[in-house]
Short mmCIF file of C-alpha atoms and ligand atoms in Angstrom, two decimals:
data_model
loop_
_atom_site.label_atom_id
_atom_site.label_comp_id
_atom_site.label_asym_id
_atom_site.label_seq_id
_atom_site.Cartn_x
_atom_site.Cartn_y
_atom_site.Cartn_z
CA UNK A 1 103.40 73.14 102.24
CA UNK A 2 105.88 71.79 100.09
CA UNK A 3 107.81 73.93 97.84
CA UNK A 4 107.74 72.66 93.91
CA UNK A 5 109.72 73.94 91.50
CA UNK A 6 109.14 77.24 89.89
CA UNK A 7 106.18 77.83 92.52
CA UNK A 8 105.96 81.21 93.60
CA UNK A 9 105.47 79.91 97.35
CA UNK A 10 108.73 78.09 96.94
CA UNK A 11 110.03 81.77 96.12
CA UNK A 12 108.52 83.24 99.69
CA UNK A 13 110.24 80.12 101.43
CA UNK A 14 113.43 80.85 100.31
CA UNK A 15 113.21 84.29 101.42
CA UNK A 16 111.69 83.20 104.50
CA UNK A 17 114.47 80.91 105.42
CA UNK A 18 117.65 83.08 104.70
CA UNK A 19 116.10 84.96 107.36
CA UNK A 20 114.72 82.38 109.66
CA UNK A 21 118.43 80.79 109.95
CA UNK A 22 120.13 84.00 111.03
CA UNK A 23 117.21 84.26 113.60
CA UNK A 24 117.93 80.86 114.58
CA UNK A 25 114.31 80.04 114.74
CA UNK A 26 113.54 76.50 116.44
CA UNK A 27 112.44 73.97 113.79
CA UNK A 28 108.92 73.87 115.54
CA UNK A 29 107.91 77.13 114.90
CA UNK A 30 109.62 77.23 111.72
CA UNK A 31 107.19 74.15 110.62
CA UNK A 32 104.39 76.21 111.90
CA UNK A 33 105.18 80.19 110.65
CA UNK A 34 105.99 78.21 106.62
CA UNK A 35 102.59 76.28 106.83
CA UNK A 36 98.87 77.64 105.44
CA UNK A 37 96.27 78.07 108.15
CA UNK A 38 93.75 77.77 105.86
CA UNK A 39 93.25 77.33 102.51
CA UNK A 40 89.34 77.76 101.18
CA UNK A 41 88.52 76.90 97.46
CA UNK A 42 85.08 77.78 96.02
CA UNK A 43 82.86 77.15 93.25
CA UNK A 44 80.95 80.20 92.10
CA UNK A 45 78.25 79.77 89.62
CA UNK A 46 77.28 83.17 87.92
CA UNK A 47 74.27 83.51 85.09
CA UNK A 48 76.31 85.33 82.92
CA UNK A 49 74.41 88.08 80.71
CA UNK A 50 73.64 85.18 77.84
CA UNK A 51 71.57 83.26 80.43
CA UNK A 52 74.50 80.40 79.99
CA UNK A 53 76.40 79.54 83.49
CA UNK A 54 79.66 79.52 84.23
CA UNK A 55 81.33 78.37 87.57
CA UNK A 56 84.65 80.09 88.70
CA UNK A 57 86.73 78.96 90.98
CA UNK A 58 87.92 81.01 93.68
CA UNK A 59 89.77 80.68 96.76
CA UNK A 60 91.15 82.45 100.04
CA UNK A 61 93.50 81.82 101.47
CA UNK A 62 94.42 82.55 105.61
CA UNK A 63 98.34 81.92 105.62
CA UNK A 64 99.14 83.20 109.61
CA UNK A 65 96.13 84.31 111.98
CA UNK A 66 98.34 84.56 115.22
CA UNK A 67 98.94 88.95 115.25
CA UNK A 68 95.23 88.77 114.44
CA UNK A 69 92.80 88.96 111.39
CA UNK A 70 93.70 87.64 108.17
CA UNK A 71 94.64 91.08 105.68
CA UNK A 72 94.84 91.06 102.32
CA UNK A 73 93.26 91.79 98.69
CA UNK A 74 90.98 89.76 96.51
CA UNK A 75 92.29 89.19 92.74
CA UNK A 76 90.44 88.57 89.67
CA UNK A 77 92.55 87.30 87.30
CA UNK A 78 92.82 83.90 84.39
CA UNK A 79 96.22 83.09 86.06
CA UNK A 80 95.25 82.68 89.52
CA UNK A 81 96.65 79.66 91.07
CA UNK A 82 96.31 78.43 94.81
CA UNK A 83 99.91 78.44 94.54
CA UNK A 84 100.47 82.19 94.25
CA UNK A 85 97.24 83.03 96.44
CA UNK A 86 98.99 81.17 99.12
CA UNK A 87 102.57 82.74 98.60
CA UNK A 88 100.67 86.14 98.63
CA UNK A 89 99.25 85.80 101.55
CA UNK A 90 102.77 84.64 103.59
CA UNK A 91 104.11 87.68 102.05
CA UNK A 92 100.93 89.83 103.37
CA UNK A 93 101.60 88.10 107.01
CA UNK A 94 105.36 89.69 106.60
CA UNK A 95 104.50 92.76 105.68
CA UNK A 96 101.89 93.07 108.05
CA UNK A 97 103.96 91.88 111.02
CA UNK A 98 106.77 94.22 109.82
CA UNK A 99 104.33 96.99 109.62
CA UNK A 100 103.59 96.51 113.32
CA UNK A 101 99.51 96.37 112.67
CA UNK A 102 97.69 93.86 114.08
CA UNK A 103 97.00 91.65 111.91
CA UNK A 104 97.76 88.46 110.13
CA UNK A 105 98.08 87.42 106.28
CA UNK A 106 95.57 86.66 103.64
CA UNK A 107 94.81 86.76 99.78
CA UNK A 108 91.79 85.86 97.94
CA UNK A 109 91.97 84.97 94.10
CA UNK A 110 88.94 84.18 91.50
CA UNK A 111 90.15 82.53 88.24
CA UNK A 112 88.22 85.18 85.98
CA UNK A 113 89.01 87.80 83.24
CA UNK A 114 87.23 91.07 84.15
CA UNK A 115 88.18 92.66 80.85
CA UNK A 116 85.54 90.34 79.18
CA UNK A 117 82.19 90.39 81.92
CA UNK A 118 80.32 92.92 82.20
CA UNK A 119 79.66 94.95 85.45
CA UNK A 120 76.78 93.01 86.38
CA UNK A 121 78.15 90.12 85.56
CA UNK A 122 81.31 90.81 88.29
CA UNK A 123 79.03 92.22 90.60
CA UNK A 124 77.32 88.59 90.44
CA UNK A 125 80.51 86.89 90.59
CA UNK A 126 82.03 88.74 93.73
CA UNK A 127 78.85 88.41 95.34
CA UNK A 128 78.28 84.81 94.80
CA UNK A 129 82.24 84.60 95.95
CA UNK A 130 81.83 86.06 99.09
CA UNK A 131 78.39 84.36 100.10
CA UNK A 132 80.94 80.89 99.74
CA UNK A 133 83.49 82.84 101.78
CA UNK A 134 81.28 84.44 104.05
CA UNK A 135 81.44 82.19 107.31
CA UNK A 136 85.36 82.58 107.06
CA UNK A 137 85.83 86.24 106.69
CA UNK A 138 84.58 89.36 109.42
CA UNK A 139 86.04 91.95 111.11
CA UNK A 140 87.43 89.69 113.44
CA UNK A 141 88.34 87.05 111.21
CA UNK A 142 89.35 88.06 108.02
CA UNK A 143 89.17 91.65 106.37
CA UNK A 144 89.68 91.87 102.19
CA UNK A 145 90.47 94.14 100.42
CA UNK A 146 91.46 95.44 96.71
CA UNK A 147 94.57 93.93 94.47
CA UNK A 148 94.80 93.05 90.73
CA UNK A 149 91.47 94.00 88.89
CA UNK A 150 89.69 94.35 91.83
CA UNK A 151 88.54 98.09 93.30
CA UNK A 152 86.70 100.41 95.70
CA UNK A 153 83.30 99.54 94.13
CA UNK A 154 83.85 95.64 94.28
CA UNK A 155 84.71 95.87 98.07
CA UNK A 156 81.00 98.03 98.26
CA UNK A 157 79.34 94.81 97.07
CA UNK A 158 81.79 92.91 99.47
CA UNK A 159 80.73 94.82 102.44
CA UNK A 160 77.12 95.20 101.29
CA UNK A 161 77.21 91.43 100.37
CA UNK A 162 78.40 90.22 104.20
CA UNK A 163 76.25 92.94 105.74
CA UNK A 164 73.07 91.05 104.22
CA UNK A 165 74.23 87.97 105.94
CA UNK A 166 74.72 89.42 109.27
CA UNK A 167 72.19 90.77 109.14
CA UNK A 168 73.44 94.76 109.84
CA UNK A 169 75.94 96.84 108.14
CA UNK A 170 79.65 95.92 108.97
CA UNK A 171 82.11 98.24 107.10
CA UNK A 172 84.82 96.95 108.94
CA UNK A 173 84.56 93.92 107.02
CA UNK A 174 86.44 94.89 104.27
CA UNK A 175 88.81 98.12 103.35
CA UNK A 176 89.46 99.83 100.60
CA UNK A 177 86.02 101.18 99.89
CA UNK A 178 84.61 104.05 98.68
CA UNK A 179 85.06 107.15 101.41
CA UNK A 180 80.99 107.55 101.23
CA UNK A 181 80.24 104.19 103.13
CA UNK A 182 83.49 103.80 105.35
CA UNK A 183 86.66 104.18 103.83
CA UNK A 184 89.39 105.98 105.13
CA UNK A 185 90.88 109.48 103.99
CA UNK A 186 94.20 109.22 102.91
CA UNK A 187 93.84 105.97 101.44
CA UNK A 188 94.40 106.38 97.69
CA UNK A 189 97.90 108.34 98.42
CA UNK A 190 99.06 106.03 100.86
CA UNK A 191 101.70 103.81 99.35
CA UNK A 192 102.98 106.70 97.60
CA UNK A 193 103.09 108.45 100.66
CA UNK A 194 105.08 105.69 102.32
CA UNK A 195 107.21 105.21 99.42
CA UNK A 196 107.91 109.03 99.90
CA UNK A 197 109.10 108.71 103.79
CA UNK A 198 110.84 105.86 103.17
CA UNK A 199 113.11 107.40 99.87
CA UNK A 200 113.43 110.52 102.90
CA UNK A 201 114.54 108.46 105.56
CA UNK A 202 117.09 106.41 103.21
CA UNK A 203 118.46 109.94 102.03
CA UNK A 204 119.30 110.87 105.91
CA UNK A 205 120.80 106.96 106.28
CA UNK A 206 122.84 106.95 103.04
CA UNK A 207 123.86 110.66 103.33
CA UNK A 208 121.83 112.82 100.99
CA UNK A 209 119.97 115.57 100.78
CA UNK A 210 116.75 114.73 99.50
CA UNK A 211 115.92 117.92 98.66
CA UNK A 212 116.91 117.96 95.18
CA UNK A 213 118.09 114.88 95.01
CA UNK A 214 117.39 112.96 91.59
CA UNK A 215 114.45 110.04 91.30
CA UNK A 216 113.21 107.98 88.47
CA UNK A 217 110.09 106.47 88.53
CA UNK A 218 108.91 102.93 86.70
CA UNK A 219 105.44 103.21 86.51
CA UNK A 220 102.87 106.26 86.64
CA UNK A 221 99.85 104.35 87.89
CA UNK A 222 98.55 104.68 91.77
CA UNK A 223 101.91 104.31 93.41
CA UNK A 224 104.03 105.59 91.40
CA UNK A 225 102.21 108.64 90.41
CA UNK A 226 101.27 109.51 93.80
CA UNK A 227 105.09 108.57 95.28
CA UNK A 228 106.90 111.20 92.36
CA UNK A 229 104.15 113.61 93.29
CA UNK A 230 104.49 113.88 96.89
CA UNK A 231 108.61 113.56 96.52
CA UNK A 232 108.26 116.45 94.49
CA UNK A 233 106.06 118.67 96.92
CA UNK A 234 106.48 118.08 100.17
CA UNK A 235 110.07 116.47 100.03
CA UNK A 236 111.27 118.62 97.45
CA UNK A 237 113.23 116.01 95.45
CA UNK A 238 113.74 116.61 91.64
CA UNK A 239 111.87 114.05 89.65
CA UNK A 240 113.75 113.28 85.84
CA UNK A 241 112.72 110.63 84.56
CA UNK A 242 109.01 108.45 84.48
CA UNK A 243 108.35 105.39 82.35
CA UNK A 244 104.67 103.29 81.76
CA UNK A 245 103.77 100.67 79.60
CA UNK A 246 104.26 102.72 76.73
CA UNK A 247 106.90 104.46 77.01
CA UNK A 248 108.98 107.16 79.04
CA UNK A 249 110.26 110.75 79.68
CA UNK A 250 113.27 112.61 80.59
CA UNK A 251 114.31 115.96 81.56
CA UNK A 252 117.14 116.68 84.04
CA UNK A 253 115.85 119.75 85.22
CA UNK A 254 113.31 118.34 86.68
CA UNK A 255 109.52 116.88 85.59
CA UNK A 256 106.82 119.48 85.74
CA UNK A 257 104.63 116.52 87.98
CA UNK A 258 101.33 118.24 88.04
CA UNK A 259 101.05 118.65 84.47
CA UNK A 260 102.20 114.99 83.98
CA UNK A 261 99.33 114.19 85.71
CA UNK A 262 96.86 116.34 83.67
CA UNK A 263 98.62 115.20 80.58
CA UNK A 264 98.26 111.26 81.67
CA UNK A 265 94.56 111.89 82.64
CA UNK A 266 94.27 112.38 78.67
CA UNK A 267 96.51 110.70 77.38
CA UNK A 268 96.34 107.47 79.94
CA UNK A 269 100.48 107.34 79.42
CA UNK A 270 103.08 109.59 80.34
CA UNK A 271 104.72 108.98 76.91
CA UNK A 272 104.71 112.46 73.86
CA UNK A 273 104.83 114.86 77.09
CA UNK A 274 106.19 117.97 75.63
CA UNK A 275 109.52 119.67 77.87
CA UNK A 276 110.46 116.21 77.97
CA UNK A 277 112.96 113.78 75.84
CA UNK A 278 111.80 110.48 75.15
CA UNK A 279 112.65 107.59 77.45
CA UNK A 280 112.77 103.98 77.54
CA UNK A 281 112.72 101.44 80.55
CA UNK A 282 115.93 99.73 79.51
CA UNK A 283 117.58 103.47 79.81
CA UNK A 284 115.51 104.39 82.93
CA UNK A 285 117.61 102.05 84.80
CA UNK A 286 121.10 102.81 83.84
CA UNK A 287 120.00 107.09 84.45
CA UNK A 288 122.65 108.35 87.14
CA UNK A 289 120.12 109.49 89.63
CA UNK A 290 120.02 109.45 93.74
CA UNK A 291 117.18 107.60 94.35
CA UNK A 292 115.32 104.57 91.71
CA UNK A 293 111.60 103.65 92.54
CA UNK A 294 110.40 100.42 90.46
CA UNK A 295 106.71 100.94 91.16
CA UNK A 296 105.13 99.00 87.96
CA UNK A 297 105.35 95.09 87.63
CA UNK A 298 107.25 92.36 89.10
CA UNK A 299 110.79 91.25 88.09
CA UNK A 300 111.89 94.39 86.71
CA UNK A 301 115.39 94.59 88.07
CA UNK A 302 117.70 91.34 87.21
CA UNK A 303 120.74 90.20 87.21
CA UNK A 304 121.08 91.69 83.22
CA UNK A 305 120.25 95.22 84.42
CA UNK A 306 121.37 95.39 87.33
CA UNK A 307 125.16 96.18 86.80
CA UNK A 308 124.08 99.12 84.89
CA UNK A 309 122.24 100.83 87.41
CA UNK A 310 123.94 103.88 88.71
CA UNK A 311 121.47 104.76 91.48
CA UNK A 312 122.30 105.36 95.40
CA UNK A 313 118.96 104.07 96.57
CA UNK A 314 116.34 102.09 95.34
CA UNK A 315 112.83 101.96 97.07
CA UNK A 316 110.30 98.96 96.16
CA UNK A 317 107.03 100.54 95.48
CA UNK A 318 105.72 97.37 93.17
CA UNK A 319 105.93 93.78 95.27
CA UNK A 320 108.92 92.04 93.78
CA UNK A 321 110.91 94.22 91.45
CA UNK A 322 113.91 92.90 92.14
CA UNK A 323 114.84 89.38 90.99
CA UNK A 324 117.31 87.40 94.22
CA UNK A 325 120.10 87.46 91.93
CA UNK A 326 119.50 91.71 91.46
CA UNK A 327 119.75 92.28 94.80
CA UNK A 328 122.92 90.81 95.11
CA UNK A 329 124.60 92.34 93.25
CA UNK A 330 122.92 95.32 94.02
CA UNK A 331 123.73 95.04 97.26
CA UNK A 332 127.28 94.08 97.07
CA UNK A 333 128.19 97.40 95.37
CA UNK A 334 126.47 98.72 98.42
CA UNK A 335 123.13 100.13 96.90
CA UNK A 336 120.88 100.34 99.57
CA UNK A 337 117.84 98.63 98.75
CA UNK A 338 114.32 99.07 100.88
CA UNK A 339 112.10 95.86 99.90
CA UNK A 340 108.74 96.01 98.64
CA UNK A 341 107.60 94.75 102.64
CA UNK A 342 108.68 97.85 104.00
CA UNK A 343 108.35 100.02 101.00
CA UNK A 344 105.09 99.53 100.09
CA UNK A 345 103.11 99.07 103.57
CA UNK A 346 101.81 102.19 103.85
CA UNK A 347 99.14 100.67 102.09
CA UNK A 348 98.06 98.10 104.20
CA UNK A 349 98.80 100.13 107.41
CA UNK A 350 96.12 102.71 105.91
CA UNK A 351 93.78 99.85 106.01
CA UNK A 352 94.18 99.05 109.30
CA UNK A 353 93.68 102.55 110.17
CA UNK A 354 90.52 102.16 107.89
CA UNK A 355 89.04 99.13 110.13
CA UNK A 356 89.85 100.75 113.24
CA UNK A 357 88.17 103.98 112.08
CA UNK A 358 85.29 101.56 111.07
CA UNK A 359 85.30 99.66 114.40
CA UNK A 360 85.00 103.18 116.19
CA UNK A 361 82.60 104.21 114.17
CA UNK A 362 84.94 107.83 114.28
CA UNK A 363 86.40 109.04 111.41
CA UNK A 364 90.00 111.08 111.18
CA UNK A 365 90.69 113.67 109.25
CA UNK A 366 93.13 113.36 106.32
CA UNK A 367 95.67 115.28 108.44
CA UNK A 368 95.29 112.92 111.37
CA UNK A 369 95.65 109.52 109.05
CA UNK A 370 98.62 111.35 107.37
CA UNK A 371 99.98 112.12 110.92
CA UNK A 372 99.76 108.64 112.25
CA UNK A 373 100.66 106.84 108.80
CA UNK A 374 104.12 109.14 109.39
CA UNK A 375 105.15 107.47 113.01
CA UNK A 376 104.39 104.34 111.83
CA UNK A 377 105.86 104.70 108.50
CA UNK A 378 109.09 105.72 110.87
CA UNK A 379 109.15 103.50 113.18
CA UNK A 380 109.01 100.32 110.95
CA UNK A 381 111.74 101.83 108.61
CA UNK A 382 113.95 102.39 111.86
CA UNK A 383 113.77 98.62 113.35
CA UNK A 384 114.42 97.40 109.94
CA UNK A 385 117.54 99.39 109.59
CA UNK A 386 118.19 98.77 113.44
CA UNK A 387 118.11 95.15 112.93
CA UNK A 388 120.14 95.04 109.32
CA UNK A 389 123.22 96.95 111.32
CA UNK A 390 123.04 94.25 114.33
CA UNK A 391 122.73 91.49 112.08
CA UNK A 392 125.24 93.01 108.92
CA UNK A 393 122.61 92.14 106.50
CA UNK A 394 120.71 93.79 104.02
CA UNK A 395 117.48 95.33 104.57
CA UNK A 396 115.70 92.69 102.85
CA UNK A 397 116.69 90.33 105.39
CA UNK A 398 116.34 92.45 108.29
CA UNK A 399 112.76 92.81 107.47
CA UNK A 400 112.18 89.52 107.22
CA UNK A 401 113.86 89.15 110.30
CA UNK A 402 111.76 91.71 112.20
CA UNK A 403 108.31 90.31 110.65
CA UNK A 404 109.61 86.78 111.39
CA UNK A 405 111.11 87.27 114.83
CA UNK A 406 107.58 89.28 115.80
CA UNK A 407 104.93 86.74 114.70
CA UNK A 408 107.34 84.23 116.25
CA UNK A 409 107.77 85.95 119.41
CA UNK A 410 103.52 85.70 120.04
CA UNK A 411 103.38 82.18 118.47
CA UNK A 412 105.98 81.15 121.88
CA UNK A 413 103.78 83.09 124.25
CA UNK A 414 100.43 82.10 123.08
CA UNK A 415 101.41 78.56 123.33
CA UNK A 416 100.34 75.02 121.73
CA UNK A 417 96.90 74.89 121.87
CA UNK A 418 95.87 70.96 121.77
P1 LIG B 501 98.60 100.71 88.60
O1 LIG B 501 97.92 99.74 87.71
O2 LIG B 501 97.87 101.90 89.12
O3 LIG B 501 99.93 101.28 87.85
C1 LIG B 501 100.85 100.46 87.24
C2 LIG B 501 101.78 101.31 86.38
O4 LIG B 501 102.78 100.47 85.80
C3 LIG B 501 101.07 102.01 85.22
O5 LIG B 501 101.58 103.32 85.06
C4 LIG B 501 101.49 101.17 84.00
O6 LIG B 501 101.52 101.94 82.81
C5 LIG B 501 102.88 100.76 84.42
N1 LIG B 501 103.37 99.61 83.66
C6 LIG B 501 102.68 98.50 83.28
N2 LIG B 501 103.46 97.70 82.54
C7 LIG B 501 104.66 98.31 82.46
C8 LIG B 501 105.88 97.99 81.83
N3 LIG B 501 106.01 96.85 81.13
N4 LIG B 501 106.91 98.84 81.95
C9 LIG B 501 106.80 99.99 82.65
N5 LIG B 501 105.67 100.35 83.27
C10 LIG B 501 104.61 99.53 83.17
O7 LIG B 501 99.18 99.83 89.82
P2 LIG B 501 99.62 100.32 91.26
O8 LIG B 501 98.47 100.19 92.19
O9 LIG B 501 100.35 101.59 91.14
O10 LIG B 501 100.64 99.15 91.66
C11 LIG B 501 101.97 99.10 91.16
C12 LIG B 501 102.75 98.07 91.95
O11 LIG B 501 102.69 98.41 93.35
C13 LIG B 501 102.23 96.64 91.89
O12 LIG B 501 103.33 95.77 92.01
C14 LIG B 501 101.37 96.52 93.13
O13 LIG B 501 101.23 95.18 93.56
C15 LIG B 501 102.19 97.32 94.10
N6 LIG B 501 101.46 97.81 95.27
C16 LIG B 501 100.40 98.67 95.13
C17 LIG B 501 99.76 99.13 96.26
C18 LIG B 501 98.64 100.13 96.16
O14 LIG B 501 98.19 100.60 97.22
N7 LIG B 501 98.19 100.49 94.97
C19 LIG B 501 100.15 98.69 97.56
C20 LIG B 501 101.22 97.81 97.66
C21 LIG B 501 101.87 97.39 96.51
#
């Protein structure tokens, strides 16, 4: 697919090929691993609650099926594009293959703004999407899942949706759903969770102590919430500092976390805590602290800001924090960096534990997930960081390199089929 300018696929291909060259990757498979499997686009028609019709356009997209089924969320949103459908679903096939799960890449995206249907009318919608979708997606094909505006009761009318079509109940289908019909303990906390492990095992590489060590968090939502929460219990770091969309607080003794997250419940932003001084993003980033976690939006790190951040290590909870010309420079003053691919799996490696839990038909208890979400959390941290020492790059690149050099590795042995 060809690159255009300002396309956010061009973006993934430029990470893609920093690392591809180091790997020295033949041009064959190099055509193949930057080219969309498939790319599905939909007409829905939904009676909206005025009895008038309107037809949304949706698509999915299958970037890389070769480690196995297509994984990835389904977006509602007015700015979906095929463009950024298809970069999100290379990115899922990275972090999937980096992840070490077995599965491929996908992304699914309806042009749509949820803020203005009602819940019948996007319980129509996603049902009428996946009925156009429905010979391309299965457990063994491809298995959604939530992203922007999309949640655990829209992938209950997913699963319900393909189950009627089948004609049996397949929760495998789809993760993310509600624990009641399938979905996996553990779930909800596990991006923080990895985002946790992955700020511990950066401590041990840089030479820190996390315990005690100093975080700041952007963004108080799912990940970032749950990621300050279980670095203050269970790793024992010191959390100062948490921004939202409003606005931010400070205290360098430490943020009483529990009673943020009462107070947010309430107050749906972390901003007029009391114990705390006020805080905003700009001065979140320039806060002399051990560890940074940019778990809000996209972009939030650039070249303007970067220079004035003083921390040792900054973990990617949100997918693309960090603008190319950021981590330069963030990584030439040798701030060690762990990208969003790596950071943030946890989330999609709880999925797969999800389907296989489904596919059993055995469920784990949350210790058990917890338990195997920790080795795997480990072990993909530890080839990234093998493979950025061999190579002398940053981790960035070394992931890449790992996810590329895996699903590159099976592409050679399974062969041309023709
Ligand atoms: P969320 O909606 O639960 O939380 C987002 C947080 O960001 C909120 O606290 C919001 O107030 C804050 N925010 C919004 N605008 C802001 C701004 N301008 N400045 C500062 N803060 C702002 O979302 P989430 O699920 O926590 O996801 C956060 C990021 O992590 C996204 O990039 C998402 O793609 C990524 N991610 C999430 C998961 C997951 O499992 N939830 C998995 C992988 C990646």
């Amino acid at each position: 697919m060809a690159a255009t300018s300002g396309s956010i696929f061009g973006a993934m291909l430029q990470e893609f090929d920093g690392a591809a060259r180091i790997l020295n990757l033949e041009p064959g498979i190099w055509k193949i691993l930057t080219s969309p499997k498939r790319q599905i686009t939909v007409s829905c028609p939904v009676q909206m609650d005025n009895g008038e019709i309107e037809v949304f356009v949706g698509y999915r997209v299958q970037y890389n099926i070769t480690l196995g089924p297509a994984k990835g969320g389904i977006r509602y949103h007015p700015n979906v594009t095929l463009d950024e459908v298809t970069a999100l679903a290379a990115w899922m096939t990275w972090k999937c293959a980096v992840a070490h799960i077995p599965f491929g890449g996908g992304k699914g995206g309806v042009i749509c703004d949820p803020t203005k249907m009602s819940k019948r009318e996007i319980e129509a919608l996603t049902r009428r999407y996946i009925a156009e979708i429905v010979d391309a997606i299965g457990p063994e094909k491809d298995v959604p899942a939530p992203d922007v505006n999309t949640n655990d009761q829209i992938m209950a009318w997913v699963m319900d949706t393909y189950s009627m079509h089948v004609g049996h109940t397949t929760t495998s289908v789809v993760t993310g759903k509600p624990v009641e019909l399938g979905g996996s303990l553990g779930r909800r906390e596990a991006t923080g969770r990895g985002v946790m492990i992955a700020a511990r095992e950066s401590a041990k590489h840089v030479g820190f102590n996390i315990k005690g060590a100093t975080v700041a968090v952007q963004g108080f939502g799912n990940v970032g919430s749950i990621s300050a929460e279980l670095l203050a219990q269970e790793a024992g770091a010191k959390i100062v500092a948490v921004t939202d969309w409003k606005g931010g607080v400070y205290n360098k003794q430490g943020l009483d976390i529990p009673k943020l997250l009462q107070y947010t419940q309430q107050k749906k932003t972390v901003d007029g805590f009391p114990d705390a001084e006020p805080l905003t993003n700009a001065d979140l980033f320039k806060l002399e602290v051990d560890v940074l976690i940019p778990a809000a939006l996209e972009n939030q790190i650039t070249a303007e800001n970067a220079p004035t951040i003083r921390a040792k290590v900054i973990i990617e909870g949100a997918n693309g924090p960090t603008t190319p010309d950021a981590n330069k420079l963030l990584h030439d003053r040798g701030v060690f960096i762990v990208p969003d691919i790596l950071a943030n799996s946890s989330g999609v490696t709880t999925s797969y534990f999800e389907w296989v839990q489904d596919r059993y038909g055995y469920f784990w208890t949350e210790k058990e997930v917890n338990e195997r979400l920790e080795a795997k959390m480990c072990e993909a941290f530890s080839a990234v960081l093998q493979t950025s020492i061999k190579y002398k790059v940053d981790m960035r690149t070394a992931a890449y390199i790992v996810a590329i050099g895996r699903v590159a590795t099976v592409t050679r042995m399974r062969g041309m089929y023709a």
